[in-house]
PDB file of C-alpha atoms and ligand atoms in Angstrom:
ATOM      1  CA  UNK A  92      -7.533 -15.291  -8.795  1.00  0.00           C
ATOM      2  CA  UNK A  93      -5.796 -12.271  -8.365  1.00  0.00           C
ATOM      3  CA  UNK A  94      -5.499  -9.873 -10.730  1.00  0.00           C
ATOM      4  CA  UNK A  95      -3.244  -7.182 -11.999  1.00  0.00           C
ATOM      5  CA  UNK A  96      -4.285  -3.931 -13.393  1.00  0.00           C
ATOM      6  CA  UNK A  97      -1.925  -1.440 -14.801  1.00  0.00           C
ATOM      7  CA  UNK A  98      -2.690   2.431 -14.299  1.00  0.00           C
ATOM      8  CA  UNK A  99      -2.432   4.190 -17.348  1.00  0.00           C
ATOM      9  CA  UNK A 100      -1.160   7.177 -15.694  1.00  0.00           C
ATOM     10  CA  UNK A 101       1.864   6.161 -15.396  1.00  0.00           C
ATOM     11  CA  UNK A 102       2.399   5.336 -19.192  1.00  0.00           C
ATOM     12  CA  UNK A 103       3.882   6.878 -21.835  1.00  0.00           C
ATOM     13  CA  UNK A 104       1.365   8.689 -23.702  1.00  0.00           C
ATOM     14  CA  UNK A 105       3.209   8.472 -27.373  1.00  0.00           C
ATOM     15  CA  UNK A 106       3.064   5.098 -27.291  1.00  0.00           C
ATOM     16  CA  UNK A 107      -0.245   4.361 -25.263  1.00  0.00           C
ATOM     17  CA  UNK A 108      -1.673   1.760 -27.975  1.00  0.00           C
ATOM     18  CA  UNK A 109       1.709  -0.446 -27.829  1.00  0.00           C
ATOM     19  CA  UNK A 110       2.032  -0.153 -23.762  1.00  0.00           C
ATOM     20  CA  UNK A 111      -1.558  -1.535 -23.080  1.00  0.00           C
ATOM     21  CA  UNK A 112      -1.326  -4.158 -25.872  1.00  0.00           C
ATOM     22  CA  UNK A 113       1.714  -5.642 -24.003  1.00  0.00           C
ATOM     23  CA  UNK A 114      -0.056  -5.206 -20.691  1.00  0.00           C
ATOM     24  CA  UNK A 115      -2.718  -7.843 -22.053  1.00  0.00           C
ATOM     25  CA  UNK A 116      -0.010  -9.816 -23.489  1.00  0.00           C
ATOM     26  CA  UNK A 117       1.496 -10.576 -20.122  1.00  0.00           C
ATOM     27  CA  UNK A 118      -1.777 -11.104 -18.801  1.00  0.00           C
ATOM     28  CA  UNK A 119      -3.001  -8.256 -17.255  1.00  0.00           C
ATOM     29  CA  UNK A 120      -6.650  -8.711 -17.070  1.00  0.00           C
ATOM     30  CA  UNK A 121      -7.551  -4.971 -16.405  1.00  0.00           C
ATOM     31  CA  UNK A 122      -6.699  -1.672 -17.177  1.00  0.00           C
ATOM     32  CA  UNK A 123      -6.767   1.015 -14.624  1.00  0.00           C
ATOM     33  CA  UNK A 124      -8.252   4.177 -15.794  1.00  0.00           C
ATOM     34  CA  UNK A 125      -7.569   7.109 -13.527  1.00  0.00           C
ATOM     35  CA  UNK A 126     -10.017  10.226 -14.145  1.00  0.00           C
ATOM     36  CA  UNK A 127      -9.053  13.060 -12.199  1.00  0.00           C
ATOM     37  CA  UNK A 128     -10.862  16.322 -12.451  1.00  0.00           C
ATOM     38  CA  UNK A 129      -8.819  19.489 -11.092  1.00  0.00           C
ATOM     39  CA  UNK A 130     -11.363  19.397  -8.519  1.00  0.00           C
ATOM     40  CA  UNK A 131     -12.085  16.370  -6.213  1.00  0.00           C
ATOM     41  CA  UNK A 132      -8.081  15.736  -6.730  1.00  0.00           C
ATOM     42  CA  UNK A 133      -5.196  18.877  -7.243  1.00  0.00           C
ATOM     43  CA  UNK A 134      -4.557  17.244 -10.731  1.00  0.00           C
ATOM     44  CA  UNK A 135      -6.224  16.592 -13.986  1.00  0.00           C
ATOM     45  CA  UNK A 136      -5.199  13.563 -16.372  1.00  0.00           C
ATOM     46  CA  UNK A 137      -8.072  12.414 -19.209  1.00  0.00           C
ATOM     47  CA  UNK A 138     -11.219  11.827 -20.036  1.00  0.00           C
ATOM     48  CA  UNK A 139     -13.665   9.984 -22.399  1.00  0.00           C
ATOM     49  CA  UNK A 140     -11.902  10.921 -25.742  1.00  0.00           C
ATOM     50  CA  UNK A 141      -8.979   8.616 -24.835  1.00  0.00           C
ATOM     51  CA  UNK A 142     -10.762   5.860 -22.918  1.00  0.00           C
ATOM     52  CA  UNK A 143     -13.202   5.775 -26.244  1.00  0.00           C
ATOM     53  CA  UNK A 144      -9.781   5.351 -28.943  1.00  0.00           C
ATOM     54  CA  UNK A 145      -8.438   2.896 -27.002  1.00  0.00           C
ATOM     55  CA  UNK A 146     -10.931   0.565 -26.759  1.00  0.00           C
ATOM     56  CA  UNK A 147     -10.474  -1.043 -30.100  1.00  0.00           C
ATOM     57  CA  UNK A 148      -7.553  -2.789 -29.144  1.00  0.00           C
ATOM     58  CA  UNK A 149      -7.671  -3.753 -25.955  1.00  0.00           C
ATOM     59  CA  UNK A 150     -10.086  -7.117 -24.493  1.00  0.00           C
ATOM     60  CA  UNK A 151      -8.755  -5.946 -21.003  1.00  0.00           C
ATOM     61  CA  UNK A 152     -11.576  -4.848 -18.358  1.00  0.00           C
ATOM     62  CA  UNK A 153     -11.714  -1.592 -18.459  1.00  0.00           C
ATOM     63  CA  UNK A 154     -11.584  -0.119 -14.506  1.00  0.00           C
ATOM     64  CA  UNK A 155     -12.320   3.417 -14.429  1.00  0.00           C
ATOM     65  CA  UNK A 156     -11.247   5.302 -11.241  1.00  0.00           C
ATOM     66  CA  UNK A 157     -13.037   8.676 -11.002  1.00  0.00           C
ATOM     67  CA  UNK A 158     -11.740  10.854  -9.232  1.00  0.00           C
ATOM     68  CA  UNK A 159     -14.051  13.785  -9.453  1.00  0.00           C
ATOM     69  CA  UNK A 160     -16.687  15.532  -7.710  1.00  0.00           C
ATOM     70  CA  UNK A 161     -20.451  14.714  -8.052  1.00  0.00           C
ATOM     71  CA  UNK A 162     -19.783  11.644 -10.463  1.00  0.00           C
ATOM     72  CA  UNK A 163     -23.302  10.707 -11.119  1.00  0.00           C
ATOM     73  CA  UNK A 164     -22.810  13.430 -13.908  1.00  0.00           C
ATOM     74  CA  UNK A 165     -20.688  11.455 -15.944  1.00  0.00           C
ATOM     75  CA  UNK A 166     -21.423   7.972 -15.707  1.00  0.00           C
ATOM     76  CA  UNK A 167     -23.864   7.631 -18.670  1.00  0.00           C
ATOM     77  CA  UNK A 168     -20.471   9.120 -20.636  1.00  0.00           C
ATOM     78  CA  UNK A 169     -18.061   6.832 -19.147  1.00  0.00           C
ATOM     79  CA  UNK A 170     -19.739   3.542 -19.998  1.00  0.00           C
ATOM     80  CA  UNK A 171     -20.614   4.705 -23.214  1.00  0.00           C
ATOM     81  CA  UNK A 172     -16.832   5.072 -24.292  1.00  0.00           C
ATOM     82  CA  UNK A 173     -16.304   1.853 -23.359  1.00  0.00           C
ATOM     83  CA  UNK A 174     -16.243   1.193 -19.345  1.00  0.00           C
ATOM     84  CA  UNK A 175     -16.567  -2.413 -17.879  1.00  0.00           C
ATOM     85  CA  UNK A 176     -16.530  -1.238 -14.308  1.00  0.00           C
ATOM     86  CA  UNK A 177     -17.144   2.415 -12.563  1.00  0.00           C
ATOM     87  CA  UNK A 178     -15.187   3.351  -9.075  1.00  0.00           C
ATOM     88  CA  UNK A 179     -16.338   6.241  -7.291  1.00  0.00           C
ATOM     89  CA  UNK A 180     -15.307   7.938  -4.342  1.00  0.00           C
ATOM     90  CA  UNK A 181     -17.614   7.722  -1.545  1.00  0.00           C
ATOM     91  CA  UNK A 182     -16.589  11.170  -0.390  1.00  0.00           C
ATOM     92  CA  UNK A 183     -17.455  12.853  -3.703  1.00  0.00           C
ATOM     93  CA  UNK A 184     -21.198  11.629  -4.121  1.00  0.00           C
ATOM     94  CA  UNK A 185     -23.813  13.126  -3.053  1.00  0.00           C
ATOM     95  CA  UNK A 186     -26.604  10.211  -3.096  1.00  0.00           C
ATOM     96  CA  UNK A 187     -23.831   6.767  -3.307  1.00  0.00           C
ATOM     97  CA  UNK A 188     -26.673   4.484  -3.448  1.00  0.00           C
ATOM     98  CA  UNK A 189     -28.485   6.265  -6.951  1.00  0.00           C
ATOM     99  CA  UNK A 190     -24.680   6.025  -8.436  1.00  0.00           C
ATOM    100  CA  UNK A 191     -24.240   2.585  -7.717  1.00  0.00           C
ATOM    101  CA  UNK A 192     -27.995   2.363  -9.201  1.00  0.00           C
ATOM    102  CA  UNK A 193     -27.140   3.847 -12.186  1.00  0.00           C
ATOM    103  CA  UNK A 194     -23.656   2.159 -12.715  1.00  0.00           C
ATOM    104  CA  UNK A 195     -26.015  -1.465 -12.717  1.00  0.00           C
ATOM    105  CA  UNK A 196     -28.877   0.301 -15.014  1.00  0.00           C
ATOM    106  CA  UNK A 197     -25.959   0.431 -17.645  1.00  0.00           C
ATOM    107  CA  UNK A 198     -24.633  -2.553 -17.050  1.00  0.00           C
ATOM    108  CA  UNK A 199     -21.277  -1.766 -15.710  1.00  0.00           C
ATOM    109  CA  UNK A 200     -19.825  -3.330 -12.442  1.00  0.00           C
ATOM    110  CA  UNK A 201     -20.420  -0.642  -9.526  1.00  0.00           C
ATOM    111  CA  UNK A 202     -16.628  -0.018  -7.106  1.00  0.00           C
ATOM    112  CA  UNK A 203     -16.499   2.331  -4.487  1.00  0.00           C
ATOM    113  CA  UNK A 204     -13.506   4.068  -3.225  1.00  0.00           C
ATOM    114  CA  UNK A 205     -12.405   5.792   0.228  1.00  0.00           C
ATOM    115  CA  UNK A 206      -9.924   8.079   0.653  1.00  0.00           C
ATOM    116  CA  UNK A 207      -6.996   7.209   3.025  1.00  0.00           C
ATOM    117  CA  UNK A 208      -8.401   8.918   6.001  1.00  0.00           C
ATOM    118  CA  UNK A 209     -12.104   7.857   5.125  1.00  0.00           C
ATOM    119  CA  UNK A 210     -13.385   5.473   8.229  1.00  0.00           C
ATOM    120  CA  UNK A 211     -13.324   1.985   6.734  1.00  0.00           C
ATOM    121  CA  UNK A 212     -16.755   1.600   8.227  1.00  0.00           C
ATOM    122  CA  UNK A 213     -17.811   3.854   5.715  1.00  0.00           C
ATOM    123  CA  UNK A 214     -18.326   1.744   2.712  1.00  0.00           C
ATOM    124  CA  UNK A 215     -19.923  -1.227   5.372  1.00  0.00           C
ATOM    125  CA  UNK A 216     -23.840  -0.384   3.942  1.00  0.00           C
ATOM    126  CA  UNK A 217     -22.948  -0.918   0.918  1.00  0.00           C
ATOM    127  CA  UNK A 218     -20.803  -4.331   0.773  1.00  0.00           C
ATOM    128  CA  UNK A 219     -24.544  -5.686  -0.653  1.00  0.00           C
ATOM    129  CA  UNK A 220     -24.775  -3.547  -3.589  1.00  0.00           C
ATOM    130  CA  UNK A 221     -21.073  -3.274  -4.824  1.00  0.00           C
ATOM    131  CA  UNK A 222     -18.799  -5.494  -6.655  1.00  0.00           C
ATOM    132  CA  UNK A 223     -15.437  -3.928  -5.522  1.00  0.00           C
ATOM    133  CA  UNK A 224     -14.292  -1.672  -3.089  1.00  0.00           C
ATOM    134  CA  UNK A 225     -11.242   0.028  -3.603  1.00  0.00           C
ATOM    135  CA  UNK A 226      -9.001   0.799  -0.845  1.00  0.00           C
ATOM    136  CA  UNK A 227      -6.447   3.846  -1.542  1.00  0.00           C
ATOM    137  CA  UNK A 228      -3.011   3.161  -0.253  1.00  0.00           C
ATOM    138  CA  UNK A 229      -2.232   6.856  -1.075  1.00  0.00           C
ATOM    139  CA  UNK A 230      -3.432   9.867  -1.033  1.00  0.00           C
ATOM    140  CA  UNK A 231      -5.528  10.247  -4.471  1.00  0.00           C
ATOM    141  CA  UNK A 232      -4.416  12.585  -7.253  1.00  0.00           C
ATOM    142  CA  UNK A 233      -0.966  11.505  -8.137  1.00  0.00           C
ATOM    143  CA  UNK A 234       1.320   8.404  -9.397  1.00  0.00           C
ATOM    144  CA  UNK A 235       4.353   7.346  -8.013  1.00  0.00           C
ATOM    145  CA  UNK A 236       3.370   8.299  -4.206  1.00  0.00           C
ATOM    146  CA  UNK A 237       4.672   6.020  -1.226  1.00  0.00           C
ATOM    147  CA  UNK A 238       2.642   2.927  -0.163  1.00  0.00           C
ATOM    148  CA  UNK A 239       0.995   4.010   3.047  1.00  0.00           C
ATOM    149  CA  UNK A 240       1.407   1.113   5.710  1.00  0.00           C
ATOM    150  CA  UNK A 241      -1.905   1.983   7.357  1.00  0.00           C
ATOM    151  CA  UNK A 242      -3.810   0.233   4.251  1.00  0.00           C
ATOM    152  CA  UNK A 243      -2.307  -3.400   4.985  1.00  0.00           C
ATOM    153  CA  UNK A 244      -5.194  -2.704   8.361  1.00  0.00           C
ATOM    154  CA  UNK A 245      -7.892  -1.778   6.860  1.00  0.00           C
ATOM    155  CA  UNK A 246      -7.536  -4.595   3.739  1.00  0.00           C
ATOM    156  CA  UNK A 247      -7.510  -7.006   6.538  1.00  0.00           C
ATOM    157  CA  UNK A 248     -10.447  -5.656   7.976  1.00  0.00           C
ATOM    158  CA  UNK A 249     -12.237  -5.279   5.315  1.00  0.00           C
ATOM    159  CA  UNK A 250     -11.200  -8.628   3.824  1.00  0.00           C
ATOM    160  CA  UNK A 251     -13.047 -10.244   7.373  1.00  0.00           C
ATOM    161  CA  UNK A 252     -15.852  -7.913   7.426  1.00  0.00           C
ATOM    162  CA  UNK A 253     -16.851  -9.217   3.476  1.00  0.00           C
ATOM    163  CA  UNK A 254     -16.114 -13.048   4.371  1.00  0.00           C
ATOM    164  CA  UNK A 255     -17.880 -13.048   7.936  1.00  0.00           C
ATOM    165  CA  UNK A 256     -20.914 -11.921   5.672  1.00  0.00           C
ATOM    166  CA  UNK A 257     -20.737 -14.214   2.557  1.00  0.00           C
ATOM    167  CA  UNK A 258     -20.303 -10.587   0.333  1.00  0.00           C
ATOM    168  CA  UNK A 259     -19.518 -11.460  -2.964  1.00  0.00           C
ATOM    169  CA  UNK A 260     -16.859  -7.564  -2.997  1.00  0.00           C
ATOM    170  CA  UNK A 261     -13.421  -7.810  -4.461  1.00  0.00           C
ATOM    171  CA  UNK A 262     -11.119  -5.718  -2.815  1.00  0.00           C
ATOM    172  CA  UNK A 263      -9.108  -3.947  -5.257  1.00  0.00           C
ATOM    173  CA  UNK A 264      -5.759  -2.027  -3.728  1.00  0.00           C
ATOM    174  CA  UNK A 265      -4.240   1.304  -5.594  1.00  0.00           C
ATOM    175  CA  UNK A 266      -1.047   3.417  -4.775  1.00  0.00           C
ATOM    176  CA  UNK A 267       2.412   2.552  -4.354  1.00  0.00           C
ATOM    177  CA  UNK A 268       2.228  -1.119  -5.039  1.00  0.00           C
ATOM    178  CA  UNK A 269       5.363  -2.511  -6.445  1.00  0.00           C
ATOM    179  CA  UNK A 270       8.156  -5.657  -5.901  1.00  0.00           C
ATOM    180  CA  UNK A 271       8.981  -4.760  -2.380  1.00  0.00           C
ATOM    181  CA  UNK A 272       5.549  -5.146  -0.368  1.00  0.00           C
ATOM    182  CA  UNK A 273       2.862  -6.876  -3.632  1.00  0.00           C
ATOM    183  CA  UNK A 274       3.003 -10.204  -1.553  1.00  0.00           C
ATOM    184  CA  UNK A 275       2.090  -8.196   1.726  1.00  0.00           C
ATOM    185  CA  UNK A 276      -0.756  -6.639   0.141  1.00  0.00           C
ATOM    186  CA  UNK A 277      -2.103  -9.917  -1.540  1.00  0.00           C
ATOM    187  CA  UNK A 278      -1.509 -11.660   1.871  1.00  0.00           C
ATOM    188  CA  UNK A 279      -3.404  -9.328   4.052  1.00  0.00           C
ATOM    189  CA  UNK A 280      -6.596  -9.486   1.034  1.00  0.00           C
ATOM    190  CA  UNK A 281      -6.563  -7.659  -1.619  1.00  0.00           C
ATOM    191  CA  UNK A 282      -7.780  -9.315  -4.892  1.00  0.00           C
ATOM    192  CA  UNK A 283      -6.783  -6.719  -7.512  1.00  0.00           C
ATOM    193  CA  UNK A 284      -3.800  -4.946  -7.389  1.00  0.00           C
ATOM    194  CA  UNK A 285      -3.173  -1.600  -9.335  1.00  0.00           C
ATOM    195  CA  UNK A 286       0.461  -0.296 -10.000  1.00  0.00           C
ATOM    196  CA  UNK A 287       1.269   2.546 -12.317  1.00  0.00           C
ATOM    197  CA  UNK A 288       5.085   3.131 -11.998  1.00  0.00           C
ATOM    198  CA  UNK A 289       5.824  -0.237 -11.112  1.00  0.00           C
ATOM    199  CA  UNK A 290       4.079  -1.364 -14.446  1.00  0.00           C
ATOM    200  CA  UNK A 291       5.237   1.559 -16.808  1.00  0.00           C
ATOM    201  CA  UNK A 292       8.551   2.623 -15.231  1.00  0.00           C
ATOM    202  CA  UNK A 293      12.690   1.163 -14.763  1.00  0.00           C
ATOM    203  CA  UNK A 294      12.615  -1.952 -16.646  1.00  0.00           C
ATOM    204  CA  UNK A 295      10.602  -3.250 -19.478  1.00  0.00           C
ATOM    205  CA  UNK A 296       6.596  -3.503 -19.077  1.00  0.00           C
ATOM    206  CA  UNK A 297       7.320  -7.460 -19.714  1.00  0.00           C
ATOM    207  CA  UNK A 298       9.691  -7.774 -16.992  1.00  0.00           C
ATOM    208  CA  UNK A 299       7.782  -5.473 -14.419  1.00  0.00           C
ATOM    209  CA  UNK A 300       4.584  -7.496 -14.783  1.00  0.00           C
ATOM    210  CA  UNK A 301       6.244 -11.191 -14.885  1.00  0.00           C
ATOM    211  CA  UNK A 302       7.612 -10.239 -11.301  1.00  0.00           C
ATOM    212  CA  UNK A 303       3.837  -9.544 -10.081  1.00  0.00           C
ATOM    213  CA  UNK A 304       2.413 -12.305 -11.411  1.00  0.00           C
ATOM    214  CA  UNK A 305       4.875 -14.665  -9.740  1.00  0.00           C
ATOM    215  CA  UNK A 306       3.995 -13.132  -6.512  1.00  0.00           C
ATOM    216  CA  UNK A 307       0.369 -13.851  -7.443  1.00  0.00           C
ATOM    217  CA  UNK A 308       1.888 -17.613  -7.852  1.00  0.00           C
ATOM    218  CA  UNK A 309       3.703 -17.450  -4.739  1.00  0.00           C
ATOM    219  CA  UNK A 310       0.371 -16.688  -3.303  1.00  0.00           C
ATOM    220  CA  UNK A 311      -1.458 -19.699  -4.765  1.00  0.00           C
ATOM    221  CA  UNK A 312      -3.502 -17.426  -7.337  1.00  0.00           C
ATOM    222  CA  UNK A 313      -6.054 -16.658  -4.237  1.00  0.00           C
ATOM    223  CA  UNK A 314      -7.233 -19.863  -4.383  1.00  0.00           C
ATOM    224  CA  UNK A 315      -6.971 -20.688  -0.748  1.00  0.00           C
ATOM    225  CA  UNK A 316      -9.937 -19.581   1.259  1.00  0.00           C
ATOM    226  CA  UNK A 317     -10.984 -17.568  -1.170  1.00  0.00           C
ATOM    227  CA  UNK A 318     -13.751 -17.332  -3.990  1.00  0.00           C
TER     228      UNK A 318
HETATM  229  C1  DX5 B 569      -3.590   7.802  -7.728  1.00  0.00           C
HETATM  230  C2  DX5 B 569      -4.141   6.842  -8.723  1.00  0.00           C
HETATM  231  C3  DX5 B 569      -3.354   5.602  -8.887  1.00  0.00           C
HETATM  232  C4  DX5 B 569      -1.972   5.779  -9.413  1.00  0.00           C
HETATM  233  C5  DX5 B 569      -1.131   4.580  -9.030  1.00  0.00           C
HETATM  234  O1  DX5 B 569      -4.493   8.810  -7.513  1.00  0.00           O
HETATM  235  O2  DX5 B 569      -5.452   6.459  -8.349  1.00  0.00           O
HETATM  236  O3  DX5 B 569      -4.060   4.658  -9.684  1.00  0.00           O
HETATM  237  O4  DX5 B 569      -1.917   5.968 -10.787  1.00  0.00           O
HETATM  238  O5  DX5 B 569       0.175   4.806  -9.419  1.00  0.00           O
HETATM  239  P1  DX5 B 569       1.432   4.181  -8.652  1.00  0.00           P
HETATM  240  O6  DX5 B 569       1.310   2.694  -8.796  1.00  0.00           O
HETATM  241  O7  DX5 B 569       2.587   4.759  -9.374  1.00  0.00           O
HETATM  242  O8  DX5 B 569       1.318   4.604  -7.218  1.00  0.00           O
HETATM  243 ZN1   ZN B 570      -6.454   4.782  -9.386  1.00  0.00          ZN
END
């Protein structure tokens, strides 16, 4: 099945509770958290305070993105206000392997994420230990950035490289994902698909997500050949 999951950066913060409530509505089975420290990206957006109030009304998964430098710090905080699932960039830890460890102690589903110019190969040791790997399709640190072509490659390749070994990874795709190329990126492998302004922005949330999860349709729901 693919799956769809909004980034709340690219919401409208006075209305936050409404927007993710109609997310879920039209079936939006996560919510893409995007945690960006000043540091590890140019930009800062929000932290536990906000993940932790909206928790109460939302049954979506919640998919935390962090962006920020030395992340084992944190994680302890992050599942505690309510995370389902942890993705850290493989560039910003020092020891990957204890922060996957410690995602799993607490229960949480361990993603790791590369930067756009981060080898692929990169992530390869640890297709056994994750359940996601997120593939950046821009450059992290800001919404509404241009698709970069390059990904549709390295989903592919990754896509082979998890099959060929019977790794049970989803591949989840974030960064400039919208109408004109969400088919392209579901054909070439991507599972999850995150989109911020194409969620949040131009037409109504309802509108915006019924057009991705035709596509997902179109696709045959990632049935074929897939788990
Ligand atoms: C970028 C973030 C993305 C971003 C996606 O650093 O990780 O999740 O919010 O937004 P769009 O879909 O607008 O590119
Ligand atoms: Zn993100």
């Amino acid at each position: 099945m693919y799956i769809l999951a909004p980034s709340l950066l690219a919401a409208d913060f006075k209305i936050l509770g409404q927007q993710i409530e109609e997310t879920e509505r039209m079936g939006a089975e996560y919510l893409h958290i995007d945690v960006m420290d000043g540091t590890f990206v140019p930009s800062i957006s929000f932290g536990m305070p906000v993940i932790q109030s909206i928790r109460d009304i939302s049954g979506q998964f919640f998919d935390v993105h962090l962006m920020i430098t030395d992340p084992i710090r944190y994680i302890k905080e992050f599942a505690e206000c309510g995370a389902d699932g942890i993705t850290f960039h493989l560039e910003a830890a020092k020891d990957p392997d204890a922060v996957i460890s410690l995602i799993h102690e607490l229960g949480l589903k361990a993603g790791m994420s590369i930067r756009p110019g981060t080898p692929l190969e990169a992530v390869y040791p640890y297709l056994d230990r994750v359940e996601m790997v997120l593939i950046m399709s821009v450059e992290p640190g800001f919404g509404g950035q241009t698709f970069m072509p390059e990904a549709y490659g390295r989903i592919s390749r990754l896509r082979r490289q998890i099959d060929g070994n019977g790794y049970r990874v989803r591949i989840e795709v974030d960064g400039g994902i919208g109408k004109k190329n969400v088919q392209e990126v579901i054909a070439a492998g991507a599972d999850i698909c995150v989109a911020g302004s194409a969620v949040f922005k131009k037409r109504s949330i309802s509108e915006n997500i019924s057009y991705f999860m035709k596509a997902f349709e179109e696709q045959g729901n990632g049935e074929v050949g897939k788990k």
